C-alpha cells in the first residue's frame, strides 16, 4: 500500500512476510508491509513473525485500529514492531502489540500521533537502553499517548515510554506501566 489513499483493509493476516532465506550480516532484509499515502485504515489485522518491522506505517492521517502485532524484529535490528517514523496524524488505537526484539512502536519525527487504549508488552527481548515506545529528536506537535497498558518490558535500562533527547510537545497521561 505504498502511496495509497483512502483504502480500508479489514481482517487481513500476514505472517513471515520478510523471512530471509539468506542472511547477510551487513544488510537487513527488505522491508515489507508498508503503508504510506493518506487516510488509509487497517482494521482488525494481524502482523506476525517478522525479521524486522511487522508494519511500517507512514504518510498522513492513517489509522491502525484493533490490530494484533506480535513476535516481530526477531533479528533485534534498529526496527520496531510498528515503525511510525515520519508519520503525520497517525492513530493507533485498541491494538495489542507484543513480543519484539526492540521497540514495539518507534515514532521518530512523527507529528500529531495518537497511541491510545493499547496493550503493549514484551518489548526489547534483544536490546537495552530503549523503551517499549520510543522516539528521539522529535517535536510531537501535540501527539497524545494515553490510556495504554505498557508492561513486561525486557532488557536492562529500558522503560515503557521513552521520549528521548530533544523530544517535545507530547501529552502522555493515564498510562499504566508495570
Steps between C-alpha positions, in 0.01 A plus 500: 500500500772745408355841416143370535218735594176433689528120495350271766657165584289292739590169665814415304774279642861502391767274650869447420476776241869590510646166591854506357611182326857629491630739760773753430624622838580839345157566348147462631243316287258715300213655693149377430152601624542869417213749506549856380270755345194660662192394690560125496346272765615162625228340712525172691814386318783276623870542421731236648833318487714752316878536497462880510194724539161336493353816349649823367229765496579853389317761300219727619192424713522122479334281766586169663207371709441175694803329346730233640871537431725242662834322487673755280862605451645169605831623353518773768587765238423870543139441396176488698194278477323811369724753325307828508797729435420811296124439514255789534170463683532123539249343740583168671201397712382187682794295372695221667869517420728248669828316467772693322878486478502877548229767534132429450433841342771734371381848403798723428392821323130403526257789553142509632531129590238329718575174681196420714335206681771249401644195678877523444728229639817292480718751315878507478568127513836559330595858588573741782482874567172561322126490563193307396388824331783723380597812311786746514557843352128537434257791531179304547289806405230404749537122486301306761595175674217409737305218666755232410624202701875468449635194679762225521769696318822296471868601494701709740473879505167491319179688579140494382472836323833653395485855368874530452721807459365802316139378497215737587130572463372158605205457738536174692240414761306223668733224381570207728859383478605190693 
